[in-house]
Amino acid sequence: VYTLGGTEFSWILPTLGLWFSSLYRRQTQYQSWLEQGRPNTFWMTGFFNPQGFLTGMKQEVTRLHRSDNWALDDVDYQSEVTSYANADRVSSSPKEGVYVDGLFMEGARWDMESRGISESLPKVLFDSMPV
């Protein structure tokens, strides 16, 4: 799906109701960030440019280690799946980096008991990831 300007439309959702609820959640995330400060978790799905957000996070970590002479190009991403089932249970931000929610697995699921990837449940193509 393309816009009138010829660029690809970024928020493709099947119904107007889903599109509006997604827009409302984006607005809520940004408004609370402005009014209450940095959130404990970030809804990754809500960013128009998630790669830009992750680059900003790398810059922040690099600045924290300025005295160690870290270079932005030398900083690598590291992902850890937490035991938080949803973002409401996170009480504070990590020392470095960010907690994100809104990620999904396709054709598999995250098993909280074994803390690893498991087969998807019958008739479930997408499964949400913990924080």
mmCIF file of N, CA and C in Angstrom:
data_model
loop_
_atom_site.group_PDB
_atom_site.id
_atom_site.type_symbol
_atom_site.label_atom_id
_atom_site.label_comp_id
_atom_site.label_asym_id
_atom_site.label_seq_id
_atom_site.Cartn_x
_atom_site.Cartn_y
_atom_site.Cartn_z
ATOM 1 N N VAL A 1 0.856 -1.171 0.000
ATOM 2 C CA VAL A 1 0.000 0.000 0.000
ATOM 3 C C VAL A 1 0.897 1.228 0.000
ATOM 4 N N TYR A 2 0.577 2.180 -0.890
ATOM 5 C CA TYR A 2 1.405 3.368 -1.040
ATOM 6 C C TYR A 2 0.592 4.643 -0.808
ATOM 7 N N THR A 3 1.281 5.693 -0.373
ATOM 8 C CA THR A 3 0.642 6.987 -0.164
ATOM 9 C C THR A 3 0.545 7.718 -1.496
ATOM 10 N N LEU A 4 -0.099 8.879 -1.473
ATOM 11 C CA LEU A 4 -0.210 9.671 -2.693
ATOM 12 C C LEU A 4 1.153 10.130 -3.198
ATOM 13 N N GLY A 5 2.111 10.270 -2.291
ATOM 14 C CA GLY A 5 3.450 10.691 -2.678
ATOM 15 C C GLY A 5 4.296 9.562 -3.255
ATOM 16 N N GLY A 6 3.783 8.328 -3.218
ATOM 17 C CA GLY A 6 4.493 7.195 -3.791
ATOM 18 C C GLY A 6 5.329 6.411 -2.803
ATOM 19 N N THR A 7 5.332 6.821 -1.519
ATOM 20 C CA THR A 7 6.088 6.073 -0.519
ATOM 21 C C THR A 7 5.203 5.004 0.095
ATOM 22 N N GLU A 8 5.835 3.983 0.655
ATOM 23 C CA GLU A 8 5.069 2.890 1.250
ATOM 24 C C GLU A 8 4.438 3.341 2.562
ATOM 25 N N PHE A 9 3.178 2.995 2.766
ATOM 26 C CA PHE A 9 2.441 3.359 3.973
ATOM 27 C C PHE A 9 2.936 2.490 5.117
ATOM 28 N N SER A 10 3.314 3.088 6.238
ATOM 29 C CA SER A 10 3.989 2.340 7.294
ATOM 30 C C SER A 10 3.042 1.645 8.267
ATOM 31 N N TRP A 11 1.865 2.163 8.480
ATOM 32 C CA TRP A 11 0.983 1.574 9.488
ATOM 33 C C TRP A 11 -0.141 0.823 8.799
ATOM 34 N N ILE A 12 0.138 -0.367 8.333
ATOM 35 C CA ILE A 12 -0.860 -1.153 7.622
ATOM 36 C C ILE A 12 -1.575 -2.057 8.624
ATOM 37 N N LEU A 13 -2.835 -1.774 8.865
ATOM 38 C CA LEU A 13 -3.662 -2.599 9.735
ATOM 39 C C LEU A 13 -4.963 -2.905 9.003
ATOM 40 N N PRO A 14 -5.548 -4.089 9.265
ATOM 41 C CA PRO A 14 -6.680 -4.526 8.454
ATOM 42 C C PRO A 14 -7.969 -3.718 8.606
ATOM 43 N N THR A 15 -8.185 -3.076 9.752
ATOM 44 C CA THR A 15 -9.427 -2.325 9.933
ATOM 45 C C THR A 15 -9.125 -0.932 10.469
ATOM 46 N N LEU A 16 -10.071 -0.044 10.293
ATOM 47 C CA LEU A 16 -9.920 1.315 10.808
ATOM 48 C C LEU A 16 -9.868 1.313 12.331
ATOM 49 N N GLY A 17 -10.634 0.419 12.954
ATOM 50 C CA GLY A 17 -10.626 0.337 14.413
ATOM 51 C C GLY A 17 -9.263 -0.043 14.967
ATOM 52 N N LEU A 18 -8.614 -1.024 14.360
ATOM 53 C CA LEU A 18 -7.272 -1.422 14.794
ATOM 54 C C LEU A 18 -6.266 -0.309 14.532
ATOM 55 N N TRP A 19 -6.399 0.358 13.394
ATOM 56 C CA TRP A 19 -5.494 1.455 13.083
ATOM 57 C C TRP A 19 -5.644 2.572 14.111
ATOM 58 N N PHE A 20 -6.885 2.911 14.465
ATOM 59 C CA PHE A 20 -7.116 3.989 15.419
ATOM 60 C C PHE A 20 -6.621 3.616 16.809
ATOM 61 N N SER A 21 -6.859 2.373 17.245
ATOM 62 C CA SER A 21 -6.388 1.976 18.581
ATOM 63 C C SER A 21 -4.851 1.982 18.627
ATOM 64 N N SER A 22 -4.202 1.614 17.517
ATOM 65 C CA SER A 22 -2.745 1.680 17.454
ATOM 66 C C SER A 22 -2.267 3.132 17.511
ATOM 67 N N LEU A 23 -2.930 4.006 16.780
ATOM 68 C CA LEU A 23 -2.595 5.431 16.806
ATOM 69 C C LEU A 23 -2.781 6.007 18.207
ATOM 70 N N TYR A 24 -3.863 5.622 18.871
ATOM 71 C CA TYR A 24 -4.129 6.103 20.228
ATOM 72 C C TYR A 24 -3.043 5.631 21.197
ATOM 73 N N ARG A 25 -2.620 4.371 21.061
ATOM 74 C CA ARG A 25 -1.576 3.854 21.949
ATOM 75 C C ARG A 25 -0.246 4.568 21.695
ATOM 76 N N ARG A 26 0.059 4.874 20.446
ATOM 77 C CA ARG A 26 1.279 5.637 20.130
ATOM 78 C C ARG A 26 1.236 7.005 20.805
ATOM 79 N N GLN A 27 0.097 7.678 20.647
ATOM 80 C CA GLN A 27 -0.060 9.009 21.223
ATOM 81 C C GLN A 27 0.057 8.941 22.744
ATOM 82 N N THR A 28 -0.517 7.927 23.357
ATOM 83 C CA THR A 28 -0.450 7.770 24.808
ATOM 84 C C THR A 28 0.995 7.559 25.260
ATOM 85 N N GLN A 29 1.744 6.733 24.521
ATOM 86 C CA GLN A 29 3.150 6.489 24.874
ATOM 87 C C GLN A 29 3.950 7.787 24.813
ATOM 88 N N TYR A 30 3.791 8.541 23.732
ATOM 89 C CA TYR A 30 4.555 9.783 23.589
ATOM 90 C C TYR A 30 4.139 10.827 24.616
ATOM 91 N N GLN A 31 2.846 10.936 24.883
ATOM 92 C CA GLN A 31 2.369 11.927 25.848
ATOM 93 C C GLN A 31 2.879 11.612 27.254
ATOM 94 N N SER A 32 2.817 10.350 27.670
ATOM 95 C CA SER A 32 3.304 10.005 29.002
ATOM 96 C C SER A 32 4.814 10.185 29.092
ATOM 97 N N TRP A 33 5.531 9.939 28.002
ATOM 98 C CA TRP A 33 6.976 10.150 27.975
ATOM 99 C C TRP A 33 7.288 11.627 28.190
ATOM 100 N N LEU A 34 6.533 12.511 27.548
ATOM 101 C CA LEU A 34 6.766 13.949 27.702
ATOM 102 C C LEU A 34 6.384 14.453 29.086
ATOM 103 N N GLU A 35 5.252 13.988 29.609
ATOM 104 C CA GLU A 35 4.730 14.520 30.862
ATOM 105 C C GLU A 35 5.327 13.866 32.097
ATOM 106 N N GLN A 36 5.656 12.565 32.033
ATOM 107 C CA GLN A 36 6.110 11.843 33.221
ATOM 108 C C GLN A 36 7.574 11.422 33.150
ATOM 109 N N GLY A 37 8.247 11.729 32.055
ATOM 110 C CA GLY A 37 9.645 11.353 31.911
ATOM 111 C C GLY A 37 9.797 10.005 31.222
ATOM 112 N N ARG A 38 11.018 9.571 31.153
ATOM 113 C CA ARG A 38 11.359 8.331 30.444
ATOM 114 C C ARG A 38 10.607 7.134 31.030
ATOM 115 N N PRO A 39 9.963 6.348 30.182
ATOM 116 C CA PRO A 39 9.236 5.176 30.694
ATOM 117 C C PRO A 39 10.186 4.025 31.030
ATOM 118 N N ASN A 40 9.699 3.068 31.810
ATOM 119 C CA ASN A 40 10.493 1.894 32.151
ATOM 120 C C ASN A 40 10.631 0.956 30.953
ATOM 121 N N THR A 41 9.598 0.891 30.123
ATOM 122 C CA THR A 41 9.632 0.071 28.910
ATOM 123 C C THR A 41 9.157 0.913 27.736
ATOM 124 N N PHE A 42 9.580 0.528 26.551
ATOM 125 C CA PHE A 42 9.169 1.216 25.336
ATOM 126 C C PHE A 42 8.414 0.236 24.455
ATOM 127 N N TRP A 43 7.279 0.682 23.942
ATOM 128 C CA TRP A 43 6.475 -0.129 23.035
ATOM 129 C C TRP A 43 7.101 -0.018 21.657
ATOM 130 N N MET A 44 7.911 -1.001 21.295
ATOM 131 C CA MET A 44 8.696 -0.945 20.058
ATOM 132 C C MET A 44 7.810 -0.849 18.826
ATOM 133 N N THR A 45 6.669 -1.507 18.837
ATOM 134 C CA THR A 45 5.763 -1.490 17.699
ATOM 135 C C THR A 45 5.249 -0.082 17.416
ATOM 136 N N GLY A 46 5.248 0.775 18.416
ATOM 137 C CA GLY A 46 4.704 2.114 18.269
ATOM 138 C C GLY A 46 5.629 3.120 17.625
ATOM 139 N N PHE A 47 6.865 2.755 17.377
ATOM 140 C CA PHE A 47 7.792 3.710 16.778
ATOM 141 C C PHE A 47 7.684 3.685 15.261
ATOM 142 N N PHE A 48 7.656 4.858 14.676
ATOM 143 C CA PHE A 48 7.642 4.979 13.223
ATOM 144 C C PHE A 48 8.964 4.486 12.647
ATOM 145 N N ASN A 49 10.058 4.763 13.360
ATOM 146 C CA ASN A 49 11.389 4.360 12.926
ATOM 147 C C ASN A 49 12.090 3.655 14.090
ATOM 148 N N PRO A 50 11.820 2.370 14.318
ATOM 149 C CA PRO A 50 12.434 1.680 15.460
ATOM 150 C C PRO A 50 13.955 1.595 15.356
ATOM 151 N N GLN A 51 14.502 1.530 14.141
ATOM 152 C CA GLN A 51 15.956 1.484 13.992
ATOM 153 C C GLN A 51 16.588 2.772 14.503
ATOM 154 N N GLY A 52 15.929 3.905 14.283
ATOM 155 C CA GLY A 52 16.429 5.170 14.806
ATOM 156 C C GLY A 52 16.413 5.203 16.322
ATOM 157 N N PHE A 53 15.381 4.619 16.920
ATOM 158 C CA PHE A 53 15.304 4.533 18.380
ATOM 159 C C PHE A 53 16.461 3.694 18.922
ATOM 160 N N LEU A 54 16.718 2.546 18.280
ATOM 161 C CA LEU A 54 17.803 1.675 18.738
ATOM 162 C C LEU A 54 19.173 2.343 18.567
ATOM 163 N N THR A 55 19.347 3.109 17.508
ATOM 164 C CA THR A 55 20.595 3.845 17.320
ATOM 165 C C THR A 55 20.771 4.888 18.414
ATOM 166 N N GLY A 56 19.681 5.563 18.772
ATOM 167 C CA GLY A 56 19.733 6.531 19.874
ATOM 168 C C GLY A 56 20.098 5.863 21.188
ATOM 169 N N MET A 57 19.597 4.648 21.400
ATOM 170 C CA MET A 57 19.929 3.901 22.613
ATOM 171 C C MET A 57 21.421 3.555 22.631
ATOM 172 N N LYS A 58 21.975 3.177 21.461
ATOM 173 C CA LYS A 58 23.413 2.896 21.383
ATOM 174 C C LYS A 58 24.227 4.151 21.696
ATOM 175 N N GLN A 59 23.770 5.300 21.208
ATOM 176 C CA GLN A 59 24.471 6.559 21.489
ATOM 177 C C GLN A 59 24.459 6.855 22.983
ATOM 178 N N GLU A 60 23.326 6.583 23.624
ATOM 179 C CA GLU A 60 23.214 6.828 25.060
ATOM 180 C C GLU A 60 24.186 5.945 25.848
ATOM 181 N N VAL A 61 24.283 4.678 25.485
ATOM 182 C CA VAL A 61 25.208 3.762 26.164
ATOM 183 C C VAL A 61 26.650 4.191 25.917
ATOM 184 N N THR A 62 26.955 4.627 24.702
ATOM 185 C CA THR A 62 28.311 5.087 24.386
ATOM 186 C C THR A 62 28.672 6.300 25.239
ATOM 187 N N ARG A 63 27.733 7.210 25.423
ATOM 188 C CA ARG A 63 27.995 8.399 26.250
ATOM 189 C C ARG A 63 28.203 8.028 27.715
ATOM 190 N N LEU A 64 27.501 6.982 28.190
ATOM 191 C CA LEU A 64 27.698 6.541 29.569
ATOM 192 C C LEU A 64 29.121 6.033 29.796
ATOM 193 N N HIS A 65 29.749 5.520 28.750
ATOM 194 C CA HIS A 65 31.102 4.967 28.851
ATOM 195 C C HIS A 65 32.128 5.857 28.159
ATOM 196 N N ARG A 66 31.887 7.145 28.191
ATOM 197 C CA ARG A 66 32.801 8.100 27.567
ATOM 198 C C ARG A 66 34.196 8.006 28.179
ATOM 199 N N SER A 67 34.260 7.840 29.494
ATOM 200 C CA SER A 67 35.565 7.751 30.160
ATOM 201 C C SER A 67 36.330 6.491 29.764
ATOM 202 N N ASP A 68 35.618 5.467 29.285
ATOM 203 C CA ASP A 68 36.260 4.227 28.827
ATOM 204 C C ASP A 68 36.623 4.285 27.346
ATOM 205 N N ASN A 69 36.355 5.436 26.717
ATOM 206 C CA ASN A 69 36.646 5.661 25.297
ATOM 207 C C ASN A 69 35.925 4.680 24.375
ATOM 208 N N TRP A 70 34.676 4.409 24.659
ATOM 209 C CA TRP A 70 33.883 3.544 23.783
ATOM 210 C C TRP A 70 33.524 4.319 22.519
ATOM 211 N N ALA A 71 33.552 3.653 21.400
ATOM 212 C CA ALA A 71 33.144 4.249 20.126
ATOM 213 C C ALA A 71 31.788 3.675 19.731
ATOM 214 N N LEU A 72 30.975 4.491 19.110
ATOM 215 C CA LEU A 72 29.631 4.059 18.714
ATOM 216 C C LEU A 72 29.676 2.837 17.802
ATOM 217 N N ASP A 73 30.636 2.798 16.901
ATOM 218 C CA ASP A 73 30.736 1.677 15.967
ATOM 219 C C ASP A 73 31.127 0.374 16.650
ATOM 220 N N ASP A 74 31.695 0.458 17.842
ATOM 221 C CA ASP A 74 32.120 -0.748 18.557
ATOM 222 C C ASP A 74 31.035 -1.313 19.468
ATOM 223 N N VAL A 75 29.956 -0.566 19.679
ATOM 224 C CA VAL A 75 28.878 -1.016 20.556
ATOM 225 C C VAL A 75 27.966 -1.951 19.771
ATOM 226 N N ASP A 76 27.711 -3.125 20.329
ATOM 227 C CA ASP A 76 26.835 -4.120 19.700
ATOM 228 C C ASP A 76 25.548 -4.251 20.496
ATOM 229 N N TYR A 77 24.501 -4.677 19.796
ATOM 230 C CA TYR A 77 23.232 -4.940 20.455
ATOM 231 C C TYR A 77 23.292 -6.275 21.184
ATOM 232 N N GLN A 78 22.656 -6.348 22.342
ATOM 233 C CA GLN A 78 22.519 -7.595 23.075
ATOM 234 C C GLN A 78 21.081 -7.672 23.546
ATOM 235 N N SER A 79 20.438 -8.790 23.310
ATOM 236 C CA SER A 79 19.043 -8.963 23.693
ATOM 237 C C SER A 79 18.921 -10.041 24.758
ATOM 238 N N GLU A 80 18.112 -9.765 25.749
ATOM 239 C CA GLU A 80 17.800 -10.744 26.787
ATOM 240 C C GLU A 80 16.299 -10.730 26.984
ATOM 241 N N VAL A 81 15.706 -11.901 27.030
ATOM 242 C CA VAL A 81 14.277 -11.998 27.307
ATOM 243 C C VAL A 81 14.117 -12.065 28.823
ATOM 244 N N THR A 82 13.329 -11.161 29.366
ATOM 245 C CA THR A 82 13.143 -11.111 30.816
ATOM 246 C C THR A 82 12.012 -12.046 31.241
ATOM 247 N N SER A 83 11.782 -12.104 32.531
ATOM 248 C CA SER A 83 10.680 -12.907 33.055
ATOM 249 C C SER A 83 9.410 -12.071 33.229
ATOM 250 N N TYR A 84 9.436 -10.817 32.785
ATOM 251 C CA TYR A 84 8.247 -9.964 32.858
ATOM 252 C C TYR A 84 7.279 -10.356 31.746
ATOM 253 N N ALA A 85 6.093 -10.803 32.128
ATOM 254 C CA ALA A 85 5.107 -11.229 31.124
ATOM 255 C C ALA A 85 4.578 -10.046 30.328
ATOM 256 N N ASN A 86 4.449 -8.884 30.968
ATOM 257 C CA ASN A 86 4.003 -7.692 30.252
ATOM 258 C C ASN A 86 4.681 -6.454 30.833
ATOM 259 N N ALA A 87 4.555 -5.348 30.143
ATOM 260 C CA ALA A 87 5.271 -4.121 30.504
ATOM 261 C C ALA A 87 4.810 -3.524 31.828
ATOM 262 N N ASP A 88 3.588 -3.810 32.254
ATOM 263 C CA ASP A 88 3.078 -3.243 33.501
ATOM 264 C C ASP A 88 3.827 -3.752 34.731
ATOM 265 N N ARG A 89 4.487 -4.882 34.606
ATOM 266 C CA ARG A 89 5.188 -5.477 35.751
ATOM 267 C C ARG A 89 6.601 -4.925 35.947
ATOM 268 N N VAL A 90 7.098 -4.161 34.984
ATOM 269 C CA VAL A 90 8.450 -3.612 35.076
ATOM 270 C C VAL A 90 8.418 -2.374 35.963
ATOM 271 N N SER A 91 9.218 -2.394 37.032
ATOM 272 C CA SER A 91 9.164 -1.289 37.993
ATOM 273 C C SER A 91 10.264 -0.250 37.789
ATOM 274 N N SER A 92 11.328 -0.594 37.061
ATOM 275 C CA SER A 92 12.385 0.387 36.828
ATOM 276 C C SER A 92 13.109 0.070 35.523
ATOM 277 N N SER A 93 13.820 1.058 35.011
ATOM 278 C CA SER A 93 14.590 0.892 33.776
ATOM 279 C C SER A 93 15.885 0.145 34.071
ATOM 280 N N PRO A 94 16.473 -0.497 33.054
ATOM 281 C CA PRO A 94 17.772 -1.140 33.281
ATOM 282 C C PRO A 94 18.883 -0.096 33.416
ATOM 283 N N LYS A 95 20.029 -0.508 33.948
ATOM 284 C CA LYS A 95 21.159 0.416 34.088
ATOM 285 C C LYS A 95 21.631 0.915 32.731
ATOM 286 N N GLU A 96 21.728 0.005 31.778
ATOM 287 C CA GLU A 96 22.127 0.344 30.415
ATOM 288 C C GLU A 96 21.109 -0.230 29.462
ATOM 289 N N GLY A 97 20.865 0.474 28.368
ATOM 290 C CA GLY A 97 19.924 -0.017 27.372
ATOM 291 C C GLY A 97 18.490 0.282 27.752
ATOM 292 N N VAL A 98 17.578 -0.475 27.157
ATOM 293 C CA VAL A 98 16.148 -0.254 27.374
ATOM 294 C C VAL A 98 15.416 -1.587 27.424
ATOM 295 N N TYR A 99 14.257 -1.573 28.067
ATOM 296 C CA TYR A 99 13.329 -2.685 27.982
ATOM 297 C C TYR A 99 12.326 -2.362 26.878
ATOM 298 N N VAL A 100 12.026 -3.326 26.023
ATOM 299 C CA VAL A 100 11.040 -3.113 24.969
ATOM 300 C C VAL A 100 9.961 -4.181 25.058
ATOM 301 N N ASP A 101 8.767 -3.797 24.660
ATOM 302 C CA ASP A 101 7.673 -4.753 24.533
ATOM 303 C C ASP A 101 6.998 -4.523 23.193
ATOM 304 N N GLY A 102 6.076 -5.398 22.840
ATOM 305 C CA GLY A 102 5.405 -5.278 21.556
ATOM 306 C C GLY A 102 6.054 -6.105 20.462
ATOM 307 N N LEU A 103 6.952 -7.024 20.838
ATOM 308 C CA LEU A 103 7.584 -7.892 19.855
ATOM 309 C C LEU A 103 6.824 -9.220 19.777
ATOM 310 N N PHE A 104 6.867 -9.848 18.607
ATOM 311 C CA PHE A 104 6.142 -11.099 18.377
ATOM 312 C C PHE A 104 7.047 -12.123 17.737
ATOM 313 N N MET A 105 6.697 -13.385 17.928
ATOM 314 C CA MET A 105 7.358 -14.487 17.232
ATOM 315 C C MET A 105 6.366 -15.073 16.246
ATOM 316 N N GLU A 106 6.864 -15.460 15.076
ATOM 317 C CA GLU A 106 6.009 -16.072 14.063
ATOM 318 C C GLU A 106 6.385 -17.545 13.929
ATOM 319 N N GLY A 107 5.386 -18.419 14.098
ATOM 320 C CA GLY A 107 5.609 -19.848 13.940
ATOM 321 C C GLY A 107 6.307 -20.497 15.117
ATOM 322 N N ALA A 108 6.426 -19.796 16.218
ATOM 323 C CA ALA A 108 7.037 -20.319 17.437
ATOM 324 C C ALA A 108 6.510 -19.498 18.604
ATOM 325 N N ARG A 109 6.938 -19.852 19.791
ATOM 326 C CA ARG A 109 6.541 -19.076 20.970
ATOM 327 C C ARG A 109 7.655 -19.120 21.993
ATOM 328 N N TRP A 110 7.619 -18.176 22.912
ATOM 329 C CA TRP A 110 8.586 -18.162 24.000
ATOM 330 C C TRP A 110 7.965 -18.894 25.177
ATOM 331 N N ASP A 111 8.642 -19.920 25.657
ATOM 332 C CA ASP A 111 8.168 -20.707 26.793
ATOM 333 C C ASP A 111 8.788 -20.143 28.065
ATOM 334 N N MET A 112 7.963 -19.574 28.926
ATOM 335 C CA MET A 112 8.449 -18.941 30.151
ATOM 336 C C MET A 112 9.046 -19.962 31.117
ATOM 337 N N GLU A 113 8.541 -21.186 31.116
ATOM 338 C CA GLU A 113 9.051 -22.195 32.044
ATOM 339 C C GLU A 113 10.457 -22.651 31.673
ATOM 340 N N SER A 114 10.680 -22.959 30.401
ATOM 341 C CA SER A 114 11.996 -23.421 29.969
ATOM 342 C C SER A 114 12.921 -22.274 29.584
ATOM 343 N N ARG A 115 12.381 -21.055 29.527
ATOM 344 C CA ARG A 115 13.113 -19.851 29.145
ATOM 345 C C ARG A 115 13.789 -20.026 27.795
ATOM 346 N N GLY A 116 12.995 -20.542 26.836
ATOM 347 C CA GLY A 116 13.515 -20.751 25.493
ATOM 348 C C GLY A 116 12.395 -20.811 24.472
ATOM 349 N N ILE A 117 12.777 -21.012 23.229
ATOM 350 C CA ILE A 117 11.811 -21.077 22.133
ATOM 351 C C ILE A 117 11.188 -22.466 22.103
ATOM 352 N N SER A 118 9.870 -22.496 21.913
ATOM 353 C CA SER A 118 9.131 -23.753 21.818
ATOM 354 C C SER A 118 8.241 -23.725 20.594
ATOM 355 N N GLU A 119 7.695 -24.890 20.282
ATOM 356 C CA GLU A 119 6.754 -24.971 19.167
ATOM 357 C C GLU A 119 5.539 -24.110 19.459
ATOM 358 N N SER A 120 4.985 -23.540 18.423
ATOM 359 C CA SER A 120 3.795 -22.714 18.615
ATOM 360 C C SER A 120 2.609 -23.598 18.983
ATOM 361 N N LEU A 121 1.654 -23.002 19.641
ATOM 362 C CA LEU A 121 0.431 -23.721 19.990
ATOM 363 C C LEU A 121 -0.395 -23.930 18.734
ATOM 364 N N PRO A 122 -1.240 -24.947 18.713
ATOM 365 C CA PRO A 122 -2.053 -25.195 17.514
ATOM 366 C C PRO A 122 -2.877 -23.971 17.127
ATOM 367 N N LYS A 123 -2.863 -23.655 15.840
ATOM 368 C CA LYS A 123 -3.633 -22.568 15.249
ATOM 369 C C LYS A 123 -3.227 -21.181 15.738
ATOM 370 N N VAL A 124 -2.023 -21.050 16.283
ATOM 371 C CA VAL A 124 -1.503 -19.759 16.734
ATOM 372 C C VAL A 124 -0.254 -19.456 15.916
ATOM 373 N N LEU A 125 -0.371 -18.534 14.965
ATOM 374 C CA LEU A 125 0.756 -18.213 14.097
ATOM 375 C C LEU A 125 1.694 -17.203 14.756
ATOM 376 N N PHE A 126 1.144 -16.171 15.406
ATOM 377 C CA PHE A 126 1.934 -15.149 16.062
ATOM 378 C C PHE A 126 1.743 -15.234 17.566
ATOM 379 N N ASP A 127 2.845 -15.127 18.307
ATOM 380 C CA ASP A 127 2.777 -15.159 19.770
ATOM 381 C C ASP A 127 3.591 -13.996 20.310
ATOM 382 N N SER A 128 3.059 -13.287 21.279
ATOM 383 C CA SER A 128 3.771 -12.125 21.811
ATOM 384 C C SER A 128 4.924 -12.564 22.714
ATOM 385 N N MET A 129 5.964 -11.769 22.679
ATOM 386 C CA MET A 129 7.163 -12.031 23.492
ATOM 387 C C MET A 129 7.042 -11.304 24.817
ATOM 388 N N PRO A 130 7.671 -11.832 25.851
ATOM 389 C CA PRO A 130 7.742 -11.054 27.105
ATOM 390 C C PRO A 130 8.633 -9.838 26.902
ATOM 391 N N VAL A 131 8.720 -8.999 27.891
ATOM 392 C CA VAL A 131 9.572 -7.797 27.822
ATOM 393 C C VAL A 131 11.011 -8.234 27.662
#
